Every structure is written in C-alpha cells, then in structure tokens.
Amino acid sequence: MFPGSSGGDPAGVVAAVRARWLRQTFVHWPFRPQAVQALLPPELAVGAPCHLGSLRVAGAGDSGSYAGRRVGGRGSYRLSVRPGEPLRPTERDVWLTSRRRAYTRRPGRIRETPVEHEPLPPADVAVDGLEQTLARAAGLPVPLGEPVVHFSPGVTHVRLGASRPVSA
C-alpha cells in the first residue's frame, strides 16, 4: 500500500501488470445511489463498472482532448480540458481519483482486478467542452447537477493484480 492512500485499498497488490497513467482527467456526475445500484449486478454495491471501449487522447500545448466510445456503440463522450495549477487535494478529491479496483463481466461472471498506485496529484482544470451519451446509454436519469472534474499529470507506478471472480 502506498503512503497516504485512502482506506479500502487492496494491501500489497502482486502485479500481474505494471503501468503508468499519464494525463488523467476524471469527470464525476452526481446521481442518487439507488439509480446507479439498479444498473449493477447483485454481486456489487454502488461502484463504477468498467466497459471495453475505444479511446483517443490528443494534446496541444497545455490543452488536452479525449474521445471515447463503448464497444458496440452504446455511449460515447468528447471532452476538452485545460489543466491549471496544482491543488492541495481534499479527502473527496483523493476518493474520487483513486482507482483501487476494476470490475468486468466475463462469460457470466463478475471479476475484480485489484489496483494499487500512489495518490494522483490533482491540478485545477478548465473544461472547454463536454458532450456525452454514456449516462443515457447506461439507463441513468439526468444527473442531479454539474459534473465534478479533476485533472492529474498522472503517476508512474501502477500495479494491477490478477483478476478473480467476485463472490455473491
């Protein structure tokens, strides 16, 4: 576990894959927990399921843009941002940008992949453009408010453990 990481971390992930995460932008929309829970398999409590998709990332100077689409064409997004000055992270910032597990569905089973990384250093960010159809495609209602957006220049020591089935 990395110093300063939040609670609920998988302790001592044995790396099946090592990675670097560079130029990360996080966008979180507010929804009622029960609206999200209704879309999850019964084995999972409210969390963010991962879906296969395509992603294009481009950068020019200090600006960055992202465009993604889920496999099968259900849901897409475009995002343009301008990173700003580094921020002192709040507890909420750390919680929103920490990725401690990833969930996938493989032939009839939900699988969990443990993830371990040092805290992402957050920076202020200006959103120049944001279009998305992911929420509607997932069956979610209109968000309760504007999204919370974070940017990070990334981290260089990411470990993903072996995937394992989630118990019911």
PDB file of C-alpha atoms in Angstrom:
ATOM      1  CA  MET A   1       0.000   0.000   0.000  1.00  0.00           C
ATOM      2  CA  PHE A   2       1.324   3.462  -0.831  1.00  0.00           C
ATOM      3  CA  PRO A   3       1.777   6.011   1.957  1.00  0.00           C
ATOM      4  CA  GLY A   4      -1.117   8.447   2.060  1.00  0.00           C
ATOM      5  CA  SER A   5      -3.511   6.182   0.180  1.00  0.00           C
ATOM      6  CA  SER A   6      -7.151   6.053   1.224  1.00  0.00           C
ATOM      7  CA  GLY A   7      -8.874   3.280   3.194  1.00  0.00           C
ATOM      8  CA  GLY A   8     -10.220   0.219   1.413  1.00  0.00           C
ATOM      9  CA  ASP A   9      -7.019  -0.308  -0.576  1.00  0.00           C
ATOM     10  CA  PRO A  10      -6.037  -3.804  -1.591  1.00  0.00           C
ATOM     11  CA  ALA A  11      -2.965  -4.363   0.573  1.00  0.00           C
ATOM     12  CA  GLY A  12       0.209  -5.283  -1.289  1.00  0.00           C
ATOM     13  CA  VAL A  13      -1.049  -5.967  -4.816  1.00  0.00           C
ATOM     14  CA  VAL A  14       1.136  -8.536  -6.552  1.00  0.00           C
ATOM     15  CA  ALA A  15       1.479  -7.049 -10.014  1.00  0.00           C
ATOM     16  CA  ALA A  16       0.179  -9.040 -12.966  1.00  0.00           C
ATOM     17  CA  VAL A  17       0.604  -5.819 -14.978  1.00  0.00           C
ATOM     18  CA  ARG A  18       2.665  -2.709 -14.281  1.00  0.00           C
ATOM     19  CA  ALA A  19       1.637   0.558 -15.917  1.00  0.00           C
ATOM     20  CA  ARG A  20       1.963   4.335 -15.962  1.00  0.00           C
ATOM     21  CA  TRP A  21      -1.100   6.573 -16.008  1.00  0.00           C
ATOM     22  CA  LEU A  22      -0.292   9.908 -17.597  1.00  0.00           C
ATOM     23  CA  ARG A  23      -2.564  12.964 -18.062  1.00  0.00           C
ATOM     24  CA  GLN A  24      -5.651  11.679 -16.287  1.00  0.00           C
ATOM     25  CA  THR A  25      -8.943  13.582 -16.366  1.00  0.00           C
ATOM     26  CA  PHE A  26     -11.814  12.446 -14.126  1.00  0.00           C
ATOM     27  CA  VAL A  27     -15.429  13.517 -14.634  1.00  0.00           C
ATOM     28  CA  HIS A  28     -17.986  12.559 -11.963  1.00  0.00           C
ATOM     29  CA  TRP A  29     -21.719  13.312 -12.277  1.00  0.00           C
ATOM     30  CA  PRO A  30     -23.990  13.292  -9.235  1.00  0.00           C
ATOM     31  CA  PHE A  31     -26.687  10.586  -9.244  1.00  0.00           C
ATOM     32  CA  ARG A  32     -28.808   9.104  -6.490  1.00  0.00           C
ATOM     33  CA  PRO A  33     -27.101   5.885  -5.300  1.00  0.00           C
ATOM     34  CA  GLN A  34     -30.271   3.831  -5.856  1.00  0.00           C
ATOM     35  CA  ALA A  35     -30.402   4.903  -9.541  1.00  0.00           C
ATOM     36  CA  VAL A  36     -26.870   3.585 -10.057  1.00  0.00           C
ATOM     37  CA  GLN A  37     -27.400   0.451  -7.917  1.00  0.00           C
ATOM     38  CA  ALA A  38     -30.386  -0.560 -10.059  1.00  0.00           C
ATOM     39  CA  LEU A  39     -27.990  -0.955 -13.008  1.00  0.00           C
ATOM     40  CA  LEU A  40     -25.360  -3.057 -11.227  1.00  0.00           C
ATOM     41  CA  PRO A  41     -25.230  -6.839 -10.891  1.00  0.00           C
ATOM     42  CA  PRO A  42     -26.423  -8.033  -7.466  1.00  0.00           C
ATOM     43  CA  GLU A  43     -22.853  -9.030  -6.513  1.00  0.00           C
ATOM     44  CA  LEU A  44     -21.749  -5.383  -6.490  1.00  0.00           C
ATOM     45  CA  ALA A  45     -22.648  -2.430  -4.315  1.00  0.00           C
ATOM     46  CA  VAL A  46     -22.709   1.070  -5.885  1.00  0.00           C
ATOM     47  CA  GLY A  47     -19.306   1.395  -7.835  1.00  0.00           C
ATOM     48  CA  ALA A  48     -18.183   2.225 -11.394  1.00  0.00           C
ATOM     49  CA  PRO A  49     -18.212  -0.864 -13.667  1.00  0.00           C
ATOM     50  CA  CYS A  50     -15.627  -0.882 -16.455  1.00  0.00           C
ATOM     51  CA  HIS A  51     -16.648  -1.457 -20.064  1.00  0.00           C
ATOM     52  CA  LEU A  52     -14.491  -2.159 -23.078  1.00  0.00           C
ATOM     53  CA  GLY A  53     -14.243   0.766 -25.414  1.00  0.00           C
ATOM     54  CA  SER A  54     -12.029   2.850 -27.609  1.00  0.00           C
ATOM     55  CA  LEU A  55     -10.250   5.999 -26.508  1.00  0.00           C
ATOM     56  CA  ARG A  56      -8.461   8.752 -28.411  1.00  0.00           C
ATOM     57  CA  VAL A  57      -6.308  11.211 -26.490  1.00  0.00           C
ATOM     58  CA  ALA A  58      -4.744  14.287 -28.057  1.00  0.00           C
ATOM     59  CA  GLY A  59      -2.837  17.189 -26.624  1.00  0.00           C
ATOM     60  CA  ALA A  60      -1.633  20.510 -27.938  1.00  0.00           C
ATOM     61  CA  GLY A  61       0.332  22.710 -25.576  1.00  0.00           C
ATOM     62  CA  ASP A  62      -1.419  22.752 -22.215  1.00  0.00           C
ATOM     63  CA  SER A  63      -4.779  21.559 -23.591  1.00  0.00           C
ATOM     64  CA  GLY A  64      -5.970  18.005 -23.888  1.00  0.00           C
ATOM     65  CA  SER A  65      -8.892  16.288 -25.541  1.00  0.00           C
ATOM     66  CA  TYR A  66     -10.438  12.870 -25.109  1.00  0.00           C
ATOM     67  CA  ALA A  67     -12.958  10.999 -27.245  1.00  0.00           C
ATOM     68  CA  GLY A  68     -14.288   7.574 -26.365  1.00  0.00           C
ATOM     69  CA  ARG A  69     -16.956   5.097 -27.373  1.00  0.00           C
ATOM     70  CA  ARG A  70     -18.075   1.861 -25.726  1.00  0.00           C
ATOM     71  CA  VAL A  71     -17.701  -1.347 -27.708  1.00  0.00           C
ATOM     72  CA  GLY A  72     -20.980  -1.904 -29.530  1.00  0.00           C
ATOM     73  CA  GLY A  73     -21.500   1.834 -29.984  1.00  0.00           C
ATOM     74  CA  ARG A  74     -23.699   2.360 -26.893  1.00  0.00           C
ATOM     75  CA  GLY A  75     -22.470   5.571 -25.348  1.00  0.00           C
ATOM     76  CA  SER A  76     -19.724   7.994 -26.208  1.00  0.00           C
ATOM     77  CA  TYR A  77     -18.064  11.155 -24.965  1.00  0.00           C
ATOM     78  CA  ARG A  78     -15.875  14.070 -26.038  1.00  0.00           C
ATOM     79  CA  LEU A  79     -14.019  16.182 -23.513  1.00  0.00           C
ATOM     80  CA  SER A  80     -11.622  19.132 -23.914  1.00  0.00           C
ATOM     81  CA  VAL A  81      -9.730  20.486 -20.913  1.00  0.00           C
ATOM     82  CA  ARG A  82      -7.028  22.988 -19.967  1.00  0.00           C
ATOM     83  CA  PRO A  83      -5.068  21.920 -16.873  1.00  0.00           C
ATOM     84  CA  GLY A  84      -4.204  24.622 -14.357  1.00  0.00           C
ATOM     85  CA  GLU A  85      -2.130  24.968 -11.224  1.00  0.00           C
ATOM     86  CA  PRO A  86      -1.531  22.067  -8.786  1.00  0.00           C
ATOM     87  CA  LEU A  87      -4.085  21.770  -5.954  1.00  0.00           C
ATOM     88  CA  ARG A  88      -3.834  20.582  -2.377  1.00  0.00           C
ATOM     89  CA  PRO A  89      -6.181  17.542  -2.517  1.00  0.00           C
ATOM     90  CA  THR A  90      -9.121  17.234  -0.154  1.00  0.00           C
ATOM     91  CA  GLU A  91     -10.290  13.853   1.140  1.00  0.00           C
ATOM     92  CA  ARG A  92     -13.049  13.958  -1.500  1.00  0.00           C
ATOM     93  CA  ASP A  93     -10.508  14.655  -4.279  1.00  0.00           C
ATOM     94  CA  VAL A  94      -8.433  11.626  -3.233  1.00  0.00           C
ATOM     95  CA  TRP A  95     -11.531   9.410  -3.027  1.00  0.00           C
ATOM     96  CA  LEU A  96     -12.798  10.482  -6.466  1.00  0.00           C
ATOM     97  CA  THR A  97      -9.460   9.960  -8.210  1.00  0.00           C
ATOM     98  CA  SER A  98      -8.306   6.747  -6.505  1.00  0.00           C
ATOM     99  CA  ARG A  99      -8.769   3.591  -8.517  1.00  0.00           C
ATOM    100  CA  ARG A 100      -8.445   0.607  -6.177  1.00  0.00           C
ATOM    101  CA  ARG A 101     -10.427  -1.993  -8.112  1.00  0.00           C
ATOM    102  CA  ALA A 102     -11.737  -2.529 -11.615  1.00  0.00           C
ATOM    103  CA  TYR A 103     -14.761  -4.699 -12.373  1.00  0.00           C
ATOM    104  CA  THR A 104     -15.504  -6.519 -15.611  1.00  0.00           C
ATOM    105  CA  ARG A 105     -18.041  -9.085 -16.742  1.00  0.00           C
ATOM    106  CA  ARG A 106     -16.628 -12.141 -18.452  1.00  0.00           C
ATOM    107  CA  PRO A 107     -18.833 -15.007 -19.614  1.00  0.00           C
ATOM    108  CA  GLY A 108     -21.495 -14.825 -16.921  1.00  0.00           C
ATOM    109  CA  ARG A 109     -19.158 -13.854 -14.060  1.00  0.00           C
ATOM    110  CA  ILE A 110     -18.207 -10.561 -12.459  1.00  0.00           C
ATOM    111  CA  ARG A 111     -14.434 -10.300 -11.999  1.00  0.00           C
ATOM    112  CA  GLU A 112     -12.491  -7.917  -9.764  1.00  0.00           C
ATOM    113  CA  THR A 113      -8.987  -6.659 -10.547  1.00  0.00           C
ATOM    114  CA  PRO A 114      -7.098  -5.067  -7.640  1.00  0.00           C
ATOM    115  CA  VAL A 115      -5.283  -1.811  -8.477  1.00  0.00           C
ATOM    116  CA  GLU A 116      -2.596  -0.034  -6.471  1.00  0.00           C
ATOM    117  CA  HIS A 117      -0.986   3.345  -7.175  1.00  0.00           C
ATOM    118  CA  GLU A 118       0.377   6.348  -5.363  1.00  0.00           C
ATOM    119  CA  PRO A 119      -2.108   9.208  -4.881  1.00  0.00           C
ATOM    120  CA  LEU A 120      -2.709  11.119  -8.104  1.00  0.00           C
ATOM    121  CA  PRO A 121      -1.512  14.736  -7.777  1.00  0.00           C
ATOM    122  CA  PRO A 122      -4.542  16.885  -8.678  1.00  0.00           C
ATOM    123  CA  ALA A 123      -4.487  20.142 -10.625  1.00  0.00           C
ATOM    124  CA  ASP A 124      -7.120  22.764 -11.314  1.00  0.00           C
ATOM    125  CA  VAL A 125      -8.829  22.232 -14.678  1.00  0.00           C
ATOM    126  CA  ALA A 126     -10.997  24.274 -17.019  1.00  0.00           C
ATOM    127  CA  VAL A 127     -13.487  22.350 -19.148  1.00  0.00           C
ATOM    128  CA  ASP A 128     -13.658  23.812 -22.662  1.00  0.00           C
ATOM    129  CA  GLY A 129     -16.180  21.308 -23.989  1.00  0.00           C
ATOM    130  CA  LEU A 130     -18.035  18.230 -22.795  1.00  0.00           C
ATOM    131  CA  GLU A 131     -20.529  16.065 -24.653  1.00  0.00           C
ATOM    132  CA  GLN A 132     -21.550  12.600 -23.508  1.00  0.00           C
ATOM    133  CA  THR A 133     -24.220   9.967 -24.086  1.00  0.00           C
ATOM    134  CA  LEU A 134     -22.801   7.386 -21.651  1.00  0.00           C
ATOM    135  CA  ALA A 135     -25.269   8.081 -18.814  1.00  0.00           C
ATOM    136  CA  ARG A 136     -28.342   7.802 -21.048  1.00  0.00           C
ATOM    137  CA  ALA A 137     -26.936   4.707 -22.789  1.00  0.00           C
ATOM    138  CA  ALA A 138     -26.396   3.084 -19.375  1.00  0.00           C
ATOM    139  CA  GLY A 139     -30.013   3.787 -18.384  1.00  0.00           C
ATOM    140  CA  LEU A 140     -29.286   6.537 -15.853  1.00  0.00           C
ATOM    141  CA  PRO A 141     -31.589   9.523 -15.332  1.00  0.00           C
ATOM    142  CA  VAL A 142     -30.496  13.108 -15.919  1.00  0.00           C
ATOM    143  CA  PRO A 143     -27.642  13.919 -13.461  1.00  0.00           C
ATOM    144  CA  LEU A 144     -28.591  15.854 -10.315  1.00  0.00           C
ATOM    145  CA  GLY A 145     -26.085  18.607 -11.106  1.00  0.00           C
ATOM    146  CA  GLU A 146     -22.967  19.625 -12.952  1.00  0.00           C
ATOM    147  CA  PRO A 147     -20.023  17.211 -13.022  1.00  0.00           C
ATOM    148  CA  VAL A 148     -17.026  17.442 -10.714  1.00  0.00           C
ATOM    149  CA  VAL A 149     -13.880  17.439 -12.879  1.00  0.00           C
ATOM    150  CA  HIS A 150     -10.319  16.669 -11.796  1.00  0.00           C
ATOM    151  CA  PHE A 151      -7.067  16.607 -13.766  1.00  0.00           C
ATOM    152  CA  SER A 152      -3.772  14.950 -12.857  1.00  0.00           C
ATOM    153  CA  PRO A 153      -0.479  14.785 -14.703  1.00  0.00           C
ATOM    154  CA  GLY A 154      -0.523  11.112 -13.685  1.00  0.00           C
ATOM    155  CA  VAL A 155       1.512   8.577 -11.759  1.00  0.00           C
ATOM    156  CA  THR A 156       4.293   6.274 -12.866  1.00  0.00           C
ATOM    157  CA  HIS A 157       3.937   3.257 -10.562  1.00  0.00           C
ATOM    158  CA  VAL A 158       0.611   1.475 -11.118  1.00  0.00           C
ATOM    159  CA  ARG A 159       0.158  -2.216 -10.309  1.00  0.00           C
ATOM    160  CA  LEU A 160      -2.827  -4.259 -11.456  1.00  0.00           C
ATOM    161  CA  GLY A 161      -3.249  -7.643  -9.825  1.00  0.00           C
ATOM    162  CA  ALA A 162      -4.702 -10.825 -11.245  1.00  0.00           C
ATOM    163  CA  SER A 163      -8.462 -10.741 -11.872  1.00  0.00           C
ATOM    164  CA  ARG A 164     -10.600 -13.011  -9.725  1.00  0.00           C
ATOM    165  CA  PRO A 165     -14.304 -13.866  -9.590  1.00  0.00           C
ATOM    166  CA  VAL A 166     -16.458 -11.807  -7.220  1.00  0.00           C
ATOM    167  CA  SER A 167     -18.363 -13.909  -4.677  1.00  0.00           C
ATOM    168  CA  ALA A 168     -22.100 -13.354  -4.310  1.00  0.00           C
TER     169      ALA A 168
END
